[in-house]
């Protein structure tokens, strides 16, 4: 086990933990940047650490996520994430 201080991460993407059950990734997005439409083979969650992001799903659902917001979701539904301002998020993907 290892304690990771996310405030000290100086990259735009950092894999924090990965094992046979899940992986957790830290992302820093500049304004207007993010992740394009994609899917995963299961469920996932996103937690906003700093900033504001828009998360849009192929089924028409859209969420504005702000600092402190946590959204668990079915990642088999195509989705994307776009930062409204410079933002930091944690994404956990269940395998």
mmCIF file of C-alpha atoms in Angstrom:
data_model
loop_
_atom_site.group_PDB
_atom_site.id
_atom_site.type_symbol
_atom_site.label_atom_id
_atom_site.label_comp_id
_atom_site.label_asym_id
_atom_site.label_seq_id
_atom_site.Cartn_x
_atom_site.Cartn_y
_atom_site.Cartn_z
ATOM 1 C CA UNK A 1 0.000 0.000 0.000
ATOM 2 C CA UNK A 2 1.071 3.528 -0.683
ATOM 3 C CA UNK A 3 -0.401 6.905 0.233
ATOM 4 C CA UNK A 4 -0.696 9.184 -2.800
ATOM 5 C CA UNK A 5 -1.128 12.927 -2.358
ATOM 6 C CA UNK A 6 -3.110 14.053 -5.408
ATOM 7 C CA UNK A 7 -2.196 17.679 -4.708
ATOM 8 C CA UNK A 8 1.413 16.828 -5.579
ATOM 9 C CA UNK A 9 0.685 15.233 -8.976
ATOM 10 C CA UNK A 10 2.210 17.369 -11.720
ATOM 11 C CA UNK A 11 1.063 15.440 -14.811
ATOM 12 C CA UNK A 12 -2.229 15.594 -16.728
ATOM 13 C CA UNK A 13 -2.863 11.860 -16.273
ATOM 14 C CA UNK A 14 -1.644 9.524 -13.559
ATOM 15 C CA UNK A 15 -2.692 5.919 -12.884
ATOM 16 C CA UNK A 16 -3.093 5.817 -9.102
ATOM 17 C CA UNK A 17 -4.094 2.195 -8.656
ATOM 18 C CA UNK A 18 -4.741 -0.764 -10.908
ATOM 19 C CA UNK A 19 -5.535 -4.358 -10.032
ATOM 20 C CA UNK A 20 -7.733 -7.186 -11.327
ATOM 21 C CA UNK A 21 -10.943 -5.517 -10.045
ATOM 22 C CA UNK A 22 -10.593 -1.792 -10.774
ATOM 23 C CA UNK A 23 -8.334 1.063 -11.770
ATOM 24 C CA UNK A 24 -8.289 4.670 -10.574
ATOM 25 C CA UNK A 25 -6.916 7.459 -12.731
ATOM 26 C CA UNK A 26 -6.235 11.120 -11.924
ATOM 27 C CA UNK A 27 -6.848 13.592 -14.754
ATOM 28 C CA UNK A 28 -6.133 17.300 -15.038
ATOM 29 C CA UNK A 29 -8.023 18.935 -17.911
ATOM 30 C CA UNK A 30 -7.447 22.431 -19.252
ATOM 31 C CA UNK A 31 -10.529 24.503 -20.083
ATOM 32 C CA UNK A 32 -12.329 23.021 -23.091
ATOM 33 C CA UNK A 33 -10.338 19.760 -22.941
ATOM 34 C CA UNK A 34 -11.283 16.348 -21.614
ATOM 35 C CA UNK A 35 -12.061 12.843 -22.813
ATOM 36 C CA UNK A 36 -13.772 12.131 -26.160
ATOM 37 C CA UNK A 37 -16.742 9.775 -26.557
ATOM 38 C CA UNK A 38 -15.835 6.325 -25.250
ATOM 39 C CA UNK A 39 -17.112 3.313 -23.290
ATOM 40 C CA UNK A 40 -15.834 0.743 -20.791
ATOM 41 C CA UNK A 41 -16.945 -2.835 -20.109
ATOM 42 C CA UNK A 42 -18.730 -2.135 -16.841
ATOM 43 C CA UNK A 43 -19.327 0.560 -14.285
ATOM 44 C CA UNK A 44 -17.283 3.581 -13.301
ATOM 45 C CA UNK A 45 -17.346 6.703 -11.164
ATOM 46 C CA UNK A 46 -16.028 10.226 -11.494
ATOM 47 C CA UNK A 47 -15.240 12.591 -8.631
ATOM 48 C CA UNK A 48 -14.404 16.240 -9.244
ATOM 49 C CA UNK A 49 -11.511 17.368 -7.043
ATOM 50 C CA UNK A 50 -11.265 20.880 -8.490
ATOM 51 C CA UNK A 51 -13.100 22.828 -11.182
ATOM 52 C CA UNK A 52 -16.242 22.094 -13.210
ATOM 53 C CA UNK A 53 -16.756 19.473 -15.917
ATOM 54 C CA UNK A 54 -19.657 18.551 -18.173
ATOM 55 C CA UNK A 55 -20.345 14.859 -18.584
ATOM 56 C CA UNK A 56 -22.575 13.851 -21.479
ATOM 57 C CA UNK A 57 -24.017 10.432 -22.244
ATOM 58 C CA UNK A 58 -25.191 8.970 -25.546
ATOM 59 C CA UNK A 59 -28.662 8.433 -24.023
ATOM 60 C CA UNK A 60 -29.093 12.224 -23.684
ATOM 61 C CA UNK A 61 -28.264 12.600 -19.997
ATOM 62 C CA UNK A 62 -25.967 15.528 -19.183
ATOM 63 C CA UNK A 63 -24.430 16.431 -15.832
ATOM 64 C CA UNK A 64 -22.581 19.536 -14.686
ATOM 65 C CA UNK A 65 -20.181 18.265 -12.048
ATOM 66 C CA UNK A 66 -18.537 20.693 -9.634
ATOM 67 C CA UNK A 67 -15.838 20.370 -6.996
ATOM 68 C CA UNK A 68 -16.926 17.691 -4.524
ATOM 69 C CA UNK A 69 -19.438 16.023 -6.865
ATOM 70 C CA UNK A 70 -19.322 12.238 -7.290
ATOM 71 C CA UNK A 71 -21.161 10.382 -10.059
ATOM 72 C CA UNK A 72 -21.312 6.574 -10.314
ATOM 73 C CA UNK A 73 -22.477 5.464 -13.779
ATOM 74 C CA UNK A 74 -22.862 2.644 -16.290
ATOM 75 C CA UNK A 75 -19.741 3.116 -18.406
ATOM 76 C CA UNK A 76 -21.109 0.840 -21.141
ATOM 77 C CA UNK A 77 -23.150 3.884 -22.233
ATOM 78 C CA UNK A 78 -20.997 6.052 -24.506
ATOM 79 C CA UNK A 79 -19.927 9.210 -22.681
ATOM 80 C CA UNK A 80 -17.490 12.115 -22.712
ATOM 81 C CA UNK A 81 -16.069 14.636 -20.252
ATOM 82 C CA UNK A 82 -15.254 18.276 -21.070
ATOM 83 C CA UNK A 83 -13.823 20.793 -18.580
ATOM 84 C CA UNK A 84 -15.535 24.182 -18.324
ATOM 85 C CA UNK A 85 -12.494 25.494 -16.454
ATOM 86 C CA UNK A 86 -9.160 23.893 -15.549
ATOM 87 C CA UNK A 87 -10.287 20.847 -13.570
ATOM 88 C CA UNK A 88 -8.992 17.819 -11.685
ATOM 89 C CA UNK A 89 -10.956 14.568 -11.481
ATOM 90 C CA UNK A 90 -10.580 11.025 -10.212
ATOM 91 C CA UNK A 91 -12.047 8.278 -12.391
ATOM 92 C CA UNK A 92 -12.486 4.726 -11.111
ATOM 93 C CA UNK A 93 -13.314 1.994 -13.618
ATOM 94 C CA UNK A 94 -14.616 -1.364 -12.390
ATOM 95 C CA UNK A 95 -13.257 -4.245 -14.488
#
